[in-house]
Structure formats: C-alpha cells, structure tokens
Short mmCIF file of N, CA and C and ligand atoms in Angstrom, two decimals:
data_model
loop_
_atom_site.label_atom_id
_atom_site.label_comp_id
_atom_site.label_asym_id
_atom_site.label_seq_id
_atom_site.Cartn_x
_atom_site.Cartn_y
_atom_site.Cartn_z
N UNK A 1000 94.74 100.08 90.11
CA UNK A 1000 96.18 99.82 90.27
C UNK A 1000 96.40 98.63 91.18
N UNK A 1001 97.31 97.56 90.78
CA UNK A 1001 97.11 96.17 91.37
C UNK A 1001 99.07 96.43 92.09
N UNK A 1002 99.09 96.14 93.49
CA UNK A 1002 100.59 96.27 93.74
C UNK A 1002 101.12 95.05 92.91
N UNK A 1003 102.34 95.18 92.99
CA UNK A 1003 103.58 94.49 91.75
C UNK A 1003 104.46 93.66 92.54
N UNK A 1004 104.54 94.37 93.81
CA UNK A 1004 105.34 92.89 94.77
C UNK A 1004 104.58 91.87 95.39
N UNK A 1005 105.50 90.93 95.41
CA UNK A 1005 105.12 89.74 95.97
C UNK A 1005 104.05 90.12 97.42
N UNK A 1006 103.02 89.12 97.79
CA UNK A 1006 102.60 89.04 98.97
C UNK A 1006 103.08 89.60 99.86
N UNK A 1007 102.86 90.62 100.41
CA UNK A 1007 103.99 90.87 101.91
C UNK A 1007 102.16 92.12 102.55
N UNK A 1008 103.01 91.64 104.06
CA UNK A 1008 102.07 91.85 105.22
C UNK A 1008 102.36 93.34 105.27
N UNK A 1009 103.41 94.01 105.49
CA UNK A 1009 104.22 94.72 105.93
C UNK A 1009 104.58 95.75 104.65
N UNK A 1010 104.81 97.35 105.12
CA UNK A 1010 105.24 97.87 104.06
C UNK A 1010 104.06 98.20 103.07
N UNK A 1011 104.42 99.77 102.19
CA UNK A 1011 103.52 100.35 101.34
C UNK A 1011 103.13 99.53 100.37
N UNK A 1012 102.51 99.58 99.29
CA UNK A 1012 102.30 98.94 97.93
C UNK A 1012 102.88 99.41 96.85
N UNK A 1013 103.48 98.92 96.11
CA UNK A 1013 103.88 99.96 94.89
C UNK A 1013 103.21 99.48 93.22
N UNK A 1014 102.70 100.33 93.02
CA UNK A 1014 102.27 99.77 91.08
C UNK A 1014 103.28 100.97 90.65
N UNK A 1015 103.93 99.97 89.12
CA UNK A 1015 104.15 100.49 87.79
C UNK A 1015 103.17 101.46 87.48
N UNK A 1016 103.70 103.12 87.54
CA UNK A 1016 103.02 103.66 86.72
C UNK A 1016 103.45 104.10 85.47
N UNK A 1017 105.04 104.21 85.13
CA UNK A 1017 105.58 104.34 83.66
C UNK A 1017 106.83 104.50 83.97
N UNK A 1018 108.13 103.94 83.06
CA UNK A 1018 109.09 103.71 82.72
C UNK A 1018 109.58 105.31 81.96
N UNK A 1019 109.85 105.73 82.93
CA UNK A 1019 110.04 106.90 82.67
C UNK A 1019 111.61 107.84 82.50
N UNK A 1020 112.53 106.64 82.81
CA UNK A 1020 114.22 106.90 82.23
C UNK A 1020 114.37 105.45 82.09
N UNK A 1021 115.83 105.43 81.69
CA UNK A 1021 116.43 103.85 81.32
C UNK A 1021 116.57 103.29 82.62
N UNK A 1022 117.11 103.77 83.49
CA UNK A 1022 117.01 102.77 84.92
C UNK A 1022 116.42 103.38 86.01
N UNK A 1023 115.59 103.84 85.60
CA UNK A 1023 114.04 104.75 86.72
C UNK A 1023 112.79 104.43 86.46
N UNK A 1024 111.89 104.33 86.97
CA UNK A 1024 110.40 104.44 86.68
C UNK A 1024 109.76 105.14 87.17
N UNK A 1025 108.63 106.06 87.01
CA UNK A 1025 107.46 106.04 87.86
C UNK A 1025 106.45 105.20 88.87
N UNK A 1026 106.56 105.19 89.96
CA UNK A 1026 106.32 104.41 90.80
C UNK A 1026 104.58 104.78 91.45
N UNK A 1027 103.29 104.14 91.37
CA UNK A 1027 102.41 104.85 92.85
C UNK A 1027 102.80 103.90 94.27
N UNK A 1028 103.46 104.73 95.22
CA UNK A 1028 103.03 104.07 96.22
C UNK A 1028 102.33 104.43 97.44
N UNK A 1029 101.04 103.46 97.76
CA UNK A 1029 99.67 103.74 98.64
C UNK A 1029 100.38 102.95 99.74
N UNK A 1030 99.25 103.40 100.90
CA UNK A 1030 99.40 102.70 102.16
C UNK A 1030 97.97 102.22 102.33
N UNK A 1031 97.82 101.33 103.12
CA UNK A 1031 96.40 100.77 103.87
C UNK A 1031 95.22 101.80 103.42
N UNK A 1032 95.78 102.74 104.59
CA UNK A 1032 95.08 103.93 105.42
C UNK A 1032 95.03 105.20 104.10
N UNK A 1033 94.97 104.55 102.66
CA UNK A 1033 94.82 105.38 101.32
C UNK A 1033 95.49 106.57 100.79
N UNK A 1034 96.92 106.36 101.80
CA UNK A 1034 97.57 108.08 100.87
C UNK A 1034 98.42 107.41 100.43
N UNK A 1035 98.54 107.92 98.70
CA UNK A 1035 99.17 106.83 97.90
C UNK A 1035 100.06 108.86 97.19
N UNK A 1036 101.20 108.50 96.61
CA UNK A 1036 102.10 109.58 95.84
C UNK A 1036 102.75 108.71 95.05
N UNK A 1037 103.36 109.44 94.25
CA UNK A 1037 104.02 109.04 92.96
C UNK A 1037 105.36 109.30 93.26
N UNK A 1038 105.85 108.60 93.03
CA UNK A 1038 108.02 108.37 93.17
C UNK A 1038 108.60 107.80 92.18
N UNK A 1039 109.59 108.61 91.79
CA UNK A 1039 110.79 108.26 90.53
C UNK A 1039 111.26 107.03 91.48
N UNK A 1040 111.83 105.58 91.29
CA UNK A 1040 112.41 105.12 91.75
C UNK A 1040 113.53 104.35 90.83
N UNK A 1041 114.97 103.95 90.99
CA UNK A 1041 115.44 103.28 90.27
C UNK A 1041 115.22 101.82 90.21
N UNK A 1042 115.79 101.39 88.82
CA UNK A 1042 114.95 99.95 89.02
C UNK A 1042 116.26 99.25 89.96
N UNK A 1043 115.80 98.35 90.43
CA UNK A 1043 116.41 96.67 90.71
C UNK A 1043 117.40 96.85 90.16
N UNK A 1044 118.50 96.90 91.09
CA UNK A 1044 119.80 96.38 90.03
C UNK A 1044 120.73 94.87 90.39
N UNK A 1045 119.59 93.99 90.97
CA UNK A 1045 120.04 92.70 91.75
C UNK A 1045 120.28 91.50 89.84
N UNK A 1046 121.20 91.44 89.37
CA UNK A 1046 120.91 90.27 88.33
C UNK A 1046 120.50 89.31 88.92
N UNK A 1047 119.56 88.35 87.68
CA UNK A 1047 119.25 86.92 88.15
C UNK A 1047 120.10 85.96 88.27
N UNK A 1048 119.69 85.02 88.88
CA UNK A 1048 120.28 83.61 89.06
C UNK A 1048 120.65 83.30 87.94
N UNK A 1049 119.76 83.16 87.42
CA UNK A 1049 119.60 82.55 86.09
C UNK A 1049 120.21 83.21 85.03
N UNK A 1050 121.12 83.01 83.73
CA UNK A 1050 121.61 84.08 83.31
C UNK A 1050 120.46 84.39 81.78
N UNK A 1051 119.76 83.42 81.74
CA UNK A 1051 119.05 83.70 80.60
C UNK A 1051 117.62 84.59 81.03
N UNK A 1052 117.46 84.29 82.29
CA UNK A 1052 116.39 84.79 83.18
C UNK A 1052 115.87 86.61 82.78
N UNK A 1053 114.71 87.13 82.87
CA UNK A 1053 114.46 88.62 82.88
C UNK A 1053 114.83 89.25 83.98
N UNK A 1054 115.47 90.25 83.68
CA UNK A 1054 116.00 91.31 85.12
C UNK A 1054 115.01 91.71 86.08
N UNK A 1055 114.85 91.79 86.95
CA UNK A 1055 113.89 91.94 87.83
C UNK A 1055 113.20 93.14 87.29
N UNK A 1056 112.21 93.26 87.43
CA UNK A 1056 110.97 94.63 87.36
C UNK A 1056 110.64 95.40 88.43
N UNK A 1057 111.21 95.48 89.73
CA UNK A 1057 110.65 96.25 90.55
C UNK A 1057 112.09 97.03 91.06
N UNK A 1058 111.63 97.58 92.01
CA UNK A 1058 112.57 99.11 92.37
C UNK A 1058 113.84 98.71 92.91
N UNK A 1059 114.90 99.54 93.22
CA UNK A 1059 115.91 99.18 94.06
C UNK A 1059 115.64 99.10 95.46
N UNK A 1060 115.69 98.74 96.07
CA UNK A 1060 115.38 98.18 97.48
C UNK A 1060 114.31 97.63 98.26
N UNK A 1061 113.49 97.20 97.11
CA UNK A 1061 112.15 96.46 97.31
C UNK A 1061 111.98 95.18 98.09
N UNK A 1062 111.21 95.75 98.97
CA UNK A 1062 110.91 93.68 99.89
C UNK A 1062 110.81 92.84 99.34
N UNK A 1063 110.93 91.54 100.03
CA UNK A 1063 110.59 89.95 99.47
C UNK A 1063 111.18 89.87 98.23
N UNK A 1064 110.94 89.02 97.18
CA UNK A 1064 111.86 88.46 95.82
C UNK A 1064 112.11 89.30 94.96
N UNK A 1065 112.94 89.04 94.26
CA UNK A 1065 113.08 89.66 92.68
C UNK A 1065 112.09 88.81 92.15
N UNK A 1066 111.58 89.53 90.67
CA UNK A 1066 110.35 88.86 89.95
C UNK A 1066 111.27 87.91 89.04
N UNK A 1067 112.25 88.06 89.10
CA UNK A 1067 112.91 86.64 88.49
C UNK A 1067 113.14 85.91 89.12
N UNK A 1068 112.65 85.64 90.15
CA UNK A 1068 112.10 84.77 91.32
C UNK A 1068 110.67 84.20 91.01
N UNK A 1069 110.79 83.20 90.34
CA UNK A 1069 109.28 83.19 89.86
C UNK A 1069 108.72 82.33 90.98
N UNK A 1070 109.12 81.59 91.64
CA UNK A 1070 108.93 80.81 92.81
C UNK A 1070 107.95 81.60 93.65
N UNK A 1071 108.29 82.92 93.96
CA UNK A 1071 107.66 83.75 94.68
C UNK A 1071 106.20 84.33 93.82
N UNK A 1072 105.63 84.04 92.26
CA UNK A 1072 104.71 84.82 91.56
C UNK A 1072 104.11 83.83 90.93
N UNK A 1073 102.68 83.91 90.81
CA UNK A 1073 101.93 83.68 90.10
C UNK A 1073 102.22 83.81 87.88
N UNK A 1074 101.19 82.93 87.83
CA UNK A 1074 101.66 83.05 86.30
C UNK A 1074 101.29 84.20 85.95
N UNK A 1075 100.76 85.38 86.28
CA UNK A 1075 99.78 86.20 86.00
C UNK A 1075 100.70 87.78 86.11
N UNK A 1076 101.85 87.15 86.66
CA UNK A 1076 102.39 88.92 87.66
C UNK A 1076 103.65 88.51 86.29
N UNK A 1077 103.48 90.00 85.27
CA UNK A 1077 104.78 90.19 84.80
C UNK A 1077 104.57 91.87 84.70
N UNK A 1078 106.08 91.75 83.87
CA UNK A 1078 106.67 93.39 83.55
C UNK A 1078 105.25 94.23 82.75
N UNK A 1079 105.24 95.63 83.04
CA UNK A 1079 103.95 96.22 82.12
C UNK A 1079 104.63 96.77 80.98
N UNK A 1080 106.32 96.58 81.60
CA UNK A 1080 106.78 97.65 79.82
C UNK A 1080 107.49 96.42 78.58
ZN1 ZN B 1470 101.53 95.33 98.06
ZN1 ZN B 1471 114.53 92.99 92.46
#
C-alpha cells in the first residue's frame, strides 16, 4: 500500500482501499510506528481550479494539495477508481 497524499512530514498516511459509496471511500490509514485501521472517509469536496480539471481523489480534510493540483504530484500519482 503506497500513501496517496502528497509528500508531507507530518500526519498519518492514507491509501485508497475501495470506493465504497458515491461520496465515501474506504480509506487504510498507518502511522510510522505501524498501526494502520481502515476508515470510511468522505471524499474531497474542494472543486478544481480548473473547470475541466478531475475532482480531487483524496478525503475531506486531507493535508497539503488537492490531486488536481498537479503541481504538487508526480506523473505517476492518479485516482485507483
Ligand atoms: Zn503519507
Ligand atoms: Zn482535495
């Protein structure tokens, strides 16, 4: 399981584990120190800048960028659903 947010020092990790309502997912989130649980979280409800742009992919109140922030991601980091 690879975390899904941007770089950050600070704060748990979270991976996509399944899209599991229309504006919820299944979430794992681990810490450092390896105790990781599973959380319903809702998604992102920040729209993009951009209006043609993809809606962000990560949770509601998630650190650092929206992933329609591509500024902040590699070519490599997209949506799993
Ligand atoms: Zn992380
Ligand atoms: Zn977001």
């Amino acid at each position: 399981m690879r975390c899904q947010l941007p770089p950050h020092s600070t704060g748990k990790h979270h991976g996509l584990l399944a899209e599991t309502e229309p504006y919820a997912a299944l979430w794992l989130r681990w810490d450092e120190g390896g105790t990781a649980e599973a959380v319903t979280l809702p998604d992102c409800p920040v729209p993009p800048l951009v209006t043609d742009a993809d809606a962000c992919c990560l949770y509601s109140g998630h650190p650092e960028r929206h992933t329609w922030d591509v500024a902040a991601y590699s070519e490599e980091t997209s949506c799993t659903s």
